[in-house]
PDB file of C-alpha atoms in Angstrom:
ATOM      1  CA  MET P 861     157.994  84.872 116.305  1.00  0.00           C
ATOM      2  CA  ARG P 862     155.707  83.005 118.715  1.00  0.00           C
ATOM      3  CA  ILE P 863     153.286  80.525 117.696  1.00  0.00           C
ATOM      4  CA  ARG P 864     150.679  78.527 119.929  1.00  0.00           C
ATOM      5  CA  VAL P 865     148.700  75.626 119.212  1.00  0.00           C
ATOM      6  CA  VAL P 866     145.442  75.780 121.082  1.00  0.00           C
ATOM      7  CA  ASP P 867     142.540  73.335 121.658  1.00  0.00           C
ATOM      8  CA  ALA P 868     139.088  75.163 121.428  1.00  0.00           C
ATOM      9  CA  PHE P 869     135.673  74.265 122.403  1.00  0.00           C
ATOM     10  CA  THR P 870     137.207  72.116 124.948  1.00  0.00           C
ATOM     11  CA  ASP P 871     138.424  72.658 128.487  1.00  0.00           C
ATOM     12  CA  ARG P 872     141.056  69.851 128.471  1.00  0.00           C
ATOM     13  CA  PRO P 873     143.995  69.310 126.247  1.00  0.00           C
ATOM     14  CA  PHE P 874     144.166  66.979 123.380  1.00  0.00           C
ATOM     15  CA  ALA P 875     140.538  67.251 122.844  1.00  0.00           C
ATOM     16  CA  GLY P 876     138.113  69.891 120.844  1.00  0.00           C
ATOM     17  CA  ALA P 877     139.483  71.714 117.716  1.00  0.00           C
ATOM     18  CA  PRO P 878     143.360  72.487 117.599  1.00  0.00           C
ATOM     19  CA  ALA P 879     144.333  75.596 115.704  1.00  0.00           C
ATOM     20  CA  GLY P 880     147.573  77.671 115.117  1.00  0.00           C
ATOM     21  CA  VAL P 881     147.938  81.177 116.266  1.00  0.00           C
ATOM     22  CA  VAL P 882     150.398  83.415 115.042  1.00  0.00           C
ATOM     23  CA  LEU P 883     150.525  87.077 116.101  1.00  0.00           C
ATOM     24  CA  LEU P 884     152.284  89.407 113.631  1.00  0.00           C
ATOM     25  CA  ASP P 885     153.391  92.934 113.126  1.00  0.00           C
ATOM     26  CA  ALA P 886     151.405  93.171 109.675  1.00  0.00           C
ATOM     27  CA  PHE P 887     150.253  90.459 107.331  1.00  0.00           C
ATOM     28  CA  PRO P 888     153.108  89.189 105.163  1.00  0.00           C
ATOM     29  CA  ALA P 889     152.583  87.604 101.719  1.00  0.00           C
ATOM     30  CA  ASP P 890     149.546  85.203 101.469  1.00  0.00           C
ATOM     31  CA  ASP P 891     151.877  82.432 100.270  1.00  0.00           C
ATOM     32  CA  TRP P 892     154.172  82.549 103.403  1.00  0.00           C
ATOM     33  CA  MET P 893     150.926  82.200 105.330  1.00  0.00           C
ATOM     34  CA  GLN P 894     149.698  79.186 103.589  1.00  0.00           C
ATOM     35  CA  ARG P 895     152.870  77.416 103.911  1.00  0.00           C
ATOM     36  CA  VAL P 896     152.805  77.961 107.568  1.00  0.00           C
ATOM     37  CA  ALA P 897     149.172  76.986 107.842  1.00  0.00           C
ATOM     38  CA  ALA P 898     150.233  73.645 105.795  1.00  0.00           C
ATOM     39  CA  GLU P 899     153.192  73.182 108.149  1.00  0.00           C
ATOM     40  CA  VAL P 900     151.003  73.344 111.113  1.00  0.00           C
ATOM     41  CA  ASN P 901     148.635  71.103 109.438  1.00  0.00           C
ATOM     42  CA  HIS P 902     145.454  71.754 111.651  1.00  0.00           C
ATOM     43  CA  ALA P 903     142.196  72.588 110.322  1.00  0.00           C
ATOM     44  CA  GLU P 904     142.893  76.316 110.539  1.00  0.00           C
ATOM     45  CA  THR P 905     145.837  78.718 111.490  1.00  0.00           C
ATOM     46  CA  ALA P 906     144.948  82.135 112.658  1.00  0.00           C
ATOM     47  CA  PHE P 907     147.031  85.115 111.780  1.00  0.00           C
ATOM     48  CA  LEU P 908     146.301  88.533 113.355  1.00  0.00           C
ATOM     49  CA  HIS P 909     147.749  91.981 114.041  1.00  0.00           C
ATOM     50  CA  ARG P 910     146.941  94.737 115.784  1.00  0.00           C
ATOM     51  CA  LEU P 911     145.362  97.614 114.376  1.00  0.00           C
ATOM     52  CA  PRO P 912     145.859 101.238 114.941  1.00  0.00           C
ATOM     53  CA  ALA P 913     143.765 103.213 117.283  1.00  0.00           C
ATOM     54  CA  GLY P 914     140.460 104.425 115.586  1.00  0.00           C
ATOM     55  CA  ALA P 915     140.243 101.411 113.471  1.00  0.00           C
ATOM     56  CA  GLU P 916     136.978  99.545 113.168  1.00  0.00           C
ATOM     57  CA  ALA P 917     138.445  96.652 115.210  1.00  0.00           C
ATOM     58  CA  ASP P 918     141.415  96.096 117.674  1.00  0.00           C
ATOM     59  CA  TRP P 919     143.030  93.250 115.552  1.00  0.00           C
ATOM     60  CA  ALA P 920     143.062  92.232 111.911  1.00  0.00           C
ATOM     61  CA  LEU P 921     142.429  88.165 111.455  1.00  0.00           C
ATOM     62  CA  ARG P 922     142.814  85.766 108.938  1.00  0.00           C
ATOM     63  CA  TRP P 923     142.354  81.987 108.860  1.00  0.00           C
ATOM     64  CA  PHE P 924     144.220  79.051 106.561  1.00  0.00           C
ATOM     65  CA  THR P 925     143.561  75.597 106.237  1.00  0.00           C
ATOM     66  CA  PRO P 926     146.515  73.542 105.049  1.00  0.00           C
ATOM     67  CA  ALA P 927     144.995  74.346 101.391  1.00  0.00           C
ATOM     68  CA  VAL P 928     143.311  77.653 101.276  1.00  0.00           C
ATOM     69  CA  GLU P 929     142.261  80.560 102.910  1.00  0.00           C
ATOM     70  CA  VAL P 930     138.598  80.650 104.360  1.00  0.00           C
ATOM     71  CA  ALA P 931     136.159  83.428 104.802  1.00  0.00           C
ATOM     72  CA  LEU P 932     134.776  82.534 108.396  1.00  0.00           C
ATOM     73  CA  CYS P 933     136.399  80.096 111.241  1.00  0.00           C
ATOM     74  CA  GLY P 934     134.903  79.773 114.805  1.00  0.00           C
ATOM     75  CA  HIS P 935     137.429  77.789 116.880  1.00  0.00           C
ATOM     76  CA  ALA P 936     140.588  79.530 115.474  1.00  0.00           C
ATOM     77  CA  THR P 937     138.830  82.956 116.569  1.00  0.00           C
ATOM     78  CA  LEU P 938     138.251  81.421 119.650  1.00  0.00           C
ATOM     79  CA  ALA P 939     141.809  80.343 119.937  1.00  0.00           C
ATOM     80  CA  ALA P 940     143.109  83.519 119.099  1.00  0.00           C
ATOM     81  CA  ALA P 941     141.098  85.301 121.716  1.00  0.00           C
ATOM     82  CA  HIS P 942     142.421  82.918 124.200  1.00  0.00           C
ATOM     83  CA  VAL P 943     145.930  83.503 123.401  1.00  0.00           C
ATOM     84  CA  LEU P 944     145.279  87.638 123.725  1.00  0.00           C
ATOM     85  CA  ARG P 945     143.595  87.199 127.173  1.00  0.00           C
ATOM     86  CA  GLU P 946     142.225  90.487 126.933  1.00  0.00           C
ATOM     87  CA  ALA P 947     139.892  91.561 129.978  1.00  0.00           C
ATOM     88  CA  GLY P 948     136.954  92.734 128.044  1.00  0.00           C
ATOM     89  CA  PRO P 949     135.592  92.366 124.582  1.00  0.00           C
ATOM     90  CA  VAL P 950     138.132  92.222 121.558  1.00  0.00           C
ATOM     91  CA  ARG P 951     136.972  93.061 118.075  1.00  0.00           C
ATOM     92  CA  PHE P 952     138.592  91.487 114.920  1.00  0.00           C
ATOM     93  CA  ALA P 953     138.343  92.543 111.353  1.00  0.00           C
ATOM     94  CA  THR P 954     137.915  89.774 108.974  1.00  0.00           C
ATOM     95  CA  ARG P 955     136.486  88.890 105.392  1.00  0.00           C
ATOM     96  CA  SER P 956     133.112  88.097 107.299  1.00  0.00           C
ATOM     97  CA  GLY P 957     133.076  91.545 109.029  1.00  0.00           C
ATOM     98  CA  VAL P 958     133.880  92.805 112.521  1.00  0.00           C
ATOM     99  CA  LEU P 959     133.524  89.578 114.986  1.00  0.00           C
ATOM    100  CA  VAL P 960     133.644  90.074 118.810  1.00  0.00           C
ATOM    101  CA  ALA P 961     135.036  87.865 121.310  1.00  0.00           C
ATOM    102  CA  SER P 962     134.063  88.224 125.144  1.00  0.00           C
ATOM    103  CA  PRO P 963     135.515  86.633 128.085  1.00  0.00           C
ATOM    104  CA  GLY P 964     133.036  85.441 130.655  1.00  0.00           C
ATOM    105  CA  PRO P 965     133.713  84.960 134.409  1.00  0.00           C
ATOM    106  CA  ASP P 966     134.241  81.212 134.154  1.00  0.00           C
ATOM    107  CA  GLY P 967     136.985  81.646 131.431  1.00  0.00           C
ATOM    108  CA  MET P 968     134.521  80.875 128.674  1.00  0.00           C
ATOM    109  CA  LEU P 969     134.577  82.711 125.537  1.00  0.00           C
ATOM    110  CA  THR P 970     131.615  83.955 123.723  1.00  0.00           C
ATOM    111  CA  LEU P 971     131.856  84.877 119.871  1.00  0.00           C
ATOM    112  CA  ASP P 972     129.625  86.963 118.093  1.00  0.00           C
ATOM    113  CA  PHE P 973     129.154  85.730 114.397  1.00  0.00           C
ATOM    114  CA  PRO P 974     126.822  86.534 111.700  1.00  0.00           C
ATOM    115  CA  THR P 975     123.751  84.023 111.378  1.00  0.00           C
ATOM    116  CA  ALA P 976     124.086  81.789 108.416  1.00  0.00           C
ATOM    117  CA  PRO P 977     121.006  82.247 105.996  1.00  0.00           C
ATOM    118  CA  LEU P 978     119.629  78.938 105.204  1.00  0.00           C
ATOM    119  CA  THR P 979     118.286  77.975 101.600  1.00  0.00           C
ATOM    120  CA  ALA P 980     116.701  74.639 101.092  1.00  0.00           C
ATOM    121  CA  ARG P 981     117.730  72.551  98.514  1.00  0.00           C
ATOM    122  CA  GLU P 982     116.601  69.160  96.986  1.00  0.00           C
ATOM    123  CA  PRO P 983     118.248  66.169  98.460  1.00  0.00           C
ATOM    124  CA  ASP P 984     121.139  65.381  95.799  1.00  0.00           C
ATOM    125  CA  PRO P 985     121.313  61.412  95.281  1.00  0.00           C
ATOM    126  CA  ALA P 986     125.132  61.971  94.712  1.00  0.00           C
ATOM    127  CA  LEU P 987     125.396  63.550  98.309  1.00  0.00           C
ATOM    128  CA  ALA P 988     123.501  60.750  99.809  1.00  0.00           C
ATOM    129  CA  ALA P 989     125.683  58.034  98.188  1.00  0.00           C
ATOM    130  CA  ALA P 990     128.690  59.999  99.077  1.00  0.00           C
ATOM    131  CA  LEU P 991     127.792  60.089 102.756  1.00  0.00           C
ATOM    132  CA  GLY P 992     126.284  56.519 102.613  1.00  0.00           C
ATOM    133  CA  ALA P 993     123.108  57.805 104.432  1.00  0.00           C
ATOM    134  CA  GLU P 994     119.409  58.804 103.635  1.00  0.00           C
ATOM    135  CA  LEU P 995     119.132  62.750 103.784  1.00  0.00           C
ATOM    136  CA  VAL P 996     116.116  64.287 105.789  1.00  0.00           C
ATOM    137  CA  ALA P 997     116.603  67.532 104.407  1.00  0.00           C
ATOM    138  CA  VAL P 998     119.496  69.526 103.019  1.00  0.00           C
ATOM    139  CA  HIS P 999     120.216  73.517 103.274  1.00  0.00           C
ATOM    140  CA  HIS P1000     122.956  75.835 101.711  1.00  0.00           C
ATOM    141  CA  THR P1001     124.512  77.826 104.496  1.00  0.00           C
ATOM    142  CA  GLY P1002     125.079  81.224 102.447  1.00  0.00           C
ATOM    143  CA  PRO P1003     128.245  83.034 101.461  1.00  0.00           C
ATOM    144  CA  ASN P1004     130.486  83.397 104.583  1.00  0.00           C
ATOM    145  CA  THR P1005     130.554  79.567 105.137  1.00  0.00           C
ATOM    146  CA  ASP P1006     129.293  78.106 101.783  1.00  0.00           C
ATOM    147  CA  ASP P1007     128.591  74.663 103.305  1.00  0.00           C
ATOM    148  CA  LEU P1008     125.847  72.152 102.800  1.00  0.00           C
ATOM    149  CA  LEU P1009     123.755  71.383 105.991  1.00  0.00           C
ATOM    150  CA  VAL P1010     122.349  67.789 105.792  1.00  0.00           C
ATOM    151  CA  GLU P1011     120.015  66.464 108.453  1.00  0.00           C
ATOM    152  CA  VAL P1012     119.967  62.605 108.588  1.00  0.00           C
ATOM    153  CA  ALA P1013     117.801  60.416 110.571  1.00  0.00           C
ATOM    154  CA  ASP P1014     119.403  60.138 114.183  1.00  0.00           C
ATOM    155  CA  GLU P1015     122.644  60.609 116.128  1.00  0.00           C
ATOM    156  CA  LYS P1016     123.492  56.949 115.417  1.00  0.00           C
ATOM    157  CA  THR P1017     123.664  57.379 111.723  1.00  0.00           C
ATOM    158  CA  VAL P1018     125.710  61.021 112.225  1.00  0.00           C
ATOM    159  CA  ARG P1019     128.355  58.828 114.082  1.00  0.00           C
ATOM    160  CA  ALA P1020     128.491  56.113 111.806  1.00  0.00           C
ATOM    161  CA  ILE P1021     129.059  57.732 108.651  1.00  0.00           C
ATOM    162  CA  VAL P1022     132.031  57.198 106.827  1.00  0.00           C
ATOM    163  CA  PRO P1023     132.050  59.233 103.755  1.00  0.00           C
ATOM    164  CA  ASP P1024     133.641  58.939 100.453  1.00  0.00           C
ATOM    165  CA  LEU P1025     135.738  62.135 100.636  1.00  0.00           C
ATOM    166  CA  ARG P1026     136.673  62.142  97.141  1.00  0.00           C
ATOM    167  CA  ALA P1027     133.117  62.208  96.068  1.00  0.00           C
ATOM    168  CA  LEU P1028     132.361  64.801  98.469  1.00  0.00           C
ATOM    169  CA  VAL P1029     134.531  67.451  96.979  1.00  0.00           C
ATOM    170  CA  PRO P1030     132.675  68.548  93.920  1.00  0.00           C
ATOM    171  CA  LEU P1031     129.381  68.612  95.761  1.00  0.00           C
ATOM    172  CA  SER P1032     129.964  71.565  98.175  1.00  0.00           C
ATOM    173  CA  ALA P1033     132.636  74.757  98.091  1.00  0.00           C
ATOM    174  CA  ARG P1034     133.710  74.429 101.650  1.00  0.00           C
ATOM    175  CA  GLY P1035     132.254  71.628 103.467  1.00  0.00           C
ATOM    176  CA  VAL P1036     129.189  69.302 104.175  1.00  0.00           C
ATOM    177  CA  ILE P1037     127.814  69.494 107.937  1.00  0.00           C
ATOM    178  CA  VAL P1038     125.842  66.238 108.818  1.00  0.00           C
ATOM    179  CA  THR P1039     123.494  66.588 111.888  1.00  0.00           C
ATOM    180  CA  ALA P1040     120.629  65.115 113.813  1.00  0.00           C
ATOM    181  CA  ALA P1041     118.927  65.673 117.042  1.00  0.00           C
ATOM    182  CA  ALA P1042     120.210  64.228 120.192  1.00  0.00           C
ATOM    183  CA  GLY P1043     119.308  60.478 120.817  1.00  0.00           C
ATOM    184  CA  ASP P1044     119.335  61.222 124.514  1.00  0.00           C
ATOM    185  CA  PRO P1045     117.852  64.498 125.852  1.00  0.00           C
ATOM    186  CA  ALA P1046     119.739  63.826 129.181  1.00  0.00           C
ATOM    187  CA  ALA P1047     123.032  63.596 127.364  1.00  0.00           C
ATOM    188  CA  GLY P1048     123.943  67.640 127.799  1.00  0.00           C
ATOM    189  CA  TYR P1049     123.321  68.436 124.266  1.00  0.00           C
ATOM    190  CA  ASP P1050     120.589  69.034 122.001  1.00  0.00           C
ATOM    191  CA  PHE P1051     121.932  68.344 118.711  1.00  0.00           C
ATOM    192  CA  VAL P1052     124.990  66.473 117.284  1.00  0.00           C
ATOM    193  CA  SER P1053     127.013  67.137 114.332  1.00  0.00           C
ATOM    194  CA  ARG P1054     130.347  66.215 111.970  1.00  0.00           C
ATOM    195  CA  PHE P1055     131.829  68.261 109.422  1.00  0.00           C
ATOM    196  CA  PHE P1056     133.561  67.196 106.290  1.00  0.00           C
ATOM    197  CA  GLY P1057     135.667  69.605 104.387  1.00  0.00           C
ATOM    198  CA  PRO P1058     138.072  67.753 101.747  1.00  0.00           C
ATOM    199  CA  ALA P1059     137.392  70.505  99.180  1.00  0.00           C
ATOM    200  CA  VAL P1060     139.612  72.872 101.487  1.00  0.00           C
ATOM    201  CA  GLY P1061     142.072  70.305 102.649  1.00  0.00           C
ATOM    202  CA  VAL P1062     140.157  69.182 105.810  1.00  0.00           C
ATOM    203  CA  ASP P1063     138.927  65.559 105.665  1.00  0.00           C
ATOM    204  CA  GLU P1064     137.107  65.877 108.963  1.00  0.00           C
ATOM    205  CA  ASP P1065     137.039  69.045 111.155  1.00  0.00           C
ATOM    206  CA  PRO P1066     137.400  68.249 114.840  1.00  0.00           C
ATOM    207  CA  VAL P1067     134.951  71.154 115.814  1.00  0.00           C
ATOM    208  CA  THR P1068     133.570  73.834 113.597  1.00  0.00           C
ATOM    209  CA  GLY P1069     132.561  76.759 115.124  1.00  0.00           C
ATOM    210  CA  SER P1070     131.426  78.417 111.837  1.00  0.00           C
ATOM    211  CA  ALA P1071     129.090  75.413 111.038  1.00  0.00           C
ATOM    212  CA  HIS P1072     127.373  76.360 114.244  1.00  0.00           C
ATOM    213  CA  THR P1073     126.090  79.825 112.867  1.00  0.00           C
ATOM    214  CA  ALA P1074     123.865  77.321 110.589  1.00  0.00           C
ATOM    215  CA  LEU P1075     123.072  74.790 113.175  1.00  0.00           C
ATOM    216  CA  ALA P1076     121.746  77.248 115.552  1.00  0.00           C
ATOM    217  CA  PRO P1077     119.259  78.618 113.260  1.00  0.00           C
ATOM    218  CA  TYR P1078     118.203  75.226 111.830  1.00  0.00           C
ATOM    219  CA  TRP P1079     117.830  73.556 115.221  1.00  0.00           C
ATOM    220  CA  ALA P1080     116.480  76.722 116.879  1.00  0.00           C
ATOM    221  CA  GLY P1081     113.582  76.442 114.232  1.00  0.00           C
ATOM    222  CA  LYS P1082     113.100  72.704 114.931  1.00  0.00           C
ATOM    223  CA  LEU P1083     113.313  72.648 118.916  1.00  0.00           C
ATOM    224  CA  GLY P1084     111.470  76.020 119.513  1.00  0.00           C
ATOM    225  CA  ARG P1085     114.715  77.353 121.529  1.00  0.00           C
ATOM    226  CA  ALA P1086     117.000  80.019 120.979  1.00  0.00           C
ATOM    227  CA  GLU P1087     119.619  78.714 123.210  1.00  0.00           C
ATOM    228  CA  LEU P1088     121.276  75.269 122.648  1.00  0.00           C
ATOM    229  CA  THR P1089     124.254  73.041 122.883  1.00  0.00           C
ATOM    230  CA  GLY P1090     125.733  71.291 120.225  1.00  0.00           C
ATOM    231  CA  TYR P1091     128.120  68.299 120.302  1.00  0.00           C
ATOM    232  CA  GLN P1092     130.410  67.726 117.370  1.00  0.00           C
ATOM    233  CA  ALA P1093     130.882  63.876 117.173  1.00  0.00           C
ATOM    234  CA  SER P1094     134.408  63.842 115.791  1.00  0.00           C
ATOM    235  CA  PRO P1095     137.173  61.503 117.213  1.00  0.00           C
ATOM    236  CA  ARG P1096     138.310  64.170 119.402  1.00  0.00           C
ATOM    237  CA  GLY P1097     134.782  65.675 120.240  1.00  0.00           C
ATOM    238  CA  GLY P1098     133.543  69.015 121.351  1.00  0.00           C
ATOM    239  CA  SER P1099     130.831  71.161 122.778  1.00  0.00           C
ATOM    240  CA  VAL P1100     129.448  74.413 121.435  1.00  0.00           C
ATOM    241  CA  ARG P1101     126.841  76.410 123.268  1.00  0.00           C
ATOM    242  CA  VAL P1102     124.896  78.396 120.879  1.00  0.00           C
ATOM    243  CA  ALA P1103     122.264  81.464 121.292  1.00  0.00           C
ATOM    244  CA  LEU P1104     120.519  82.678 118.272  1.00  0.00           C
ATOM    245  CA  ARG P1105     120.117  86.302 118.356  1.00  0.00           C
ATOM    246  CA  GLY P1106     118.324  87.154 114.931  1.00  0.00           C
ATOM    247  CA  ASP P1107     120.934  87.846 112.404  1.00  0.00           C
ATOM    248  CA  ARG P1108     123.886  87.286 115.019  1.00  0.00           C
ATOM    249  CA  THR P1109     124.586  83.920 116.553  1.00  0.00           C
ATOM    250  CA  HIS P1110     126.758  83.713 119.947  1.00  0.00           C
ATOM    251  CA  LEU P1111     129.096  80.716 120.142  1.00  0.00           C
ATOM    252  CA  SER P1112     130.612  79.901 123.635  1.00  0.00           C
ATOM    253  CA  GLY P1113     133.278  77.376 124.776  1.00  0.00           C
ATOM    254  CA  HIS P1114     136.511  77.074 126.552  1.00  0.00           C
ATOM    255  CA  ALA P1115     140.170  76.537 125.082  1.00  0.00           C
ATOM    256  CA  VAL P1116     143.477  75.433 126.305  1.00  0.00           C
ATOM    257  CA  THR P1117     146.698  76.263 124.990  1.00  0.00           C
ATOM    258  CA  VAL P1118     148.855  72.970 124.325  1.00  0.00           C
ATOM    259  CA  ILE P1119     151.879  74.251 122.400  1.00  0.00           C
ATOM    260  CA  ASP P1120     153.835  77.542 122.903  1.00  0.00           C
ATOM    261  CA  GLY P1121     156.895  77.871 120.705  1.00  0.00           C
ATOM    262  CA  GLU P1122     159.054  79.522 118.275  1.00  0.00           C
ATOM    263  CA  LEU P1123     158.425  79.746 114.587  1.00  0.00           C
ATOM    264  CA  HIS P1124     161.798  79.968 112.766  1.00  0.00           C
ATOM    265  CA  SER P1125     161.154  81.007 109.381  1.00  0.00           C
ATOM    266  CA  GLU P1126     161.858  84.530 107.244  1.00  0.00           C
ATOM    267  CA  ILE P1127     158.794  86.313 106.340  1.00  0.00           C
TER     268      ILE P1127
END
């Protein structure tokens, strides 16, 4: 069967967030998909198969990190939509409901995802110590992502963080999003972020689309605009355009296929 590696939320290869994409006739055993995801060893690998006519969606979609299955992933969904190259919107049935990917005239893809509900939490000294930074505010991002969203003082602080990854593991079920407003309004983005997920086998995710379902309402509330651009300041880097639409968030970006090959494995 074919397997692709797609760089998502970028318009050039070897940047953005790489994801594996495997198209199947049906989902095999979970442990087989988990082993493939561990072999691919990117933050996520997407597995999908077509659904029959009349179903609630066009494709069934699941995502695995090298260590666990996750309930929501943005960049691997963008990668899957890029591989399918549908002329119109494509619907994915997932653990987080039906997600829609729509192509734009410039090759950009837009994902329709559930907006993360934000619940304020008291800053935890253990979290501050693990990040090595003072915490401005902390929010939990709800059941689909189960992250902690942490605002720090400024963009320089976000970029400089070298976390104690082992100390982060017990502090969040999936990961920790660290964010701040853009240091330069002329930089082409409104806020920056980084994502650390050692609890799910991802020390630092290059670009985390699903995290932007929390970043969008957070920064929309602080900046007073529903349409924003986020830059994830990982070593690879990538941009996510976000548009807050009430209980839905639109995430837009480009994607590039960098590997197209054959997977030699018995299901």
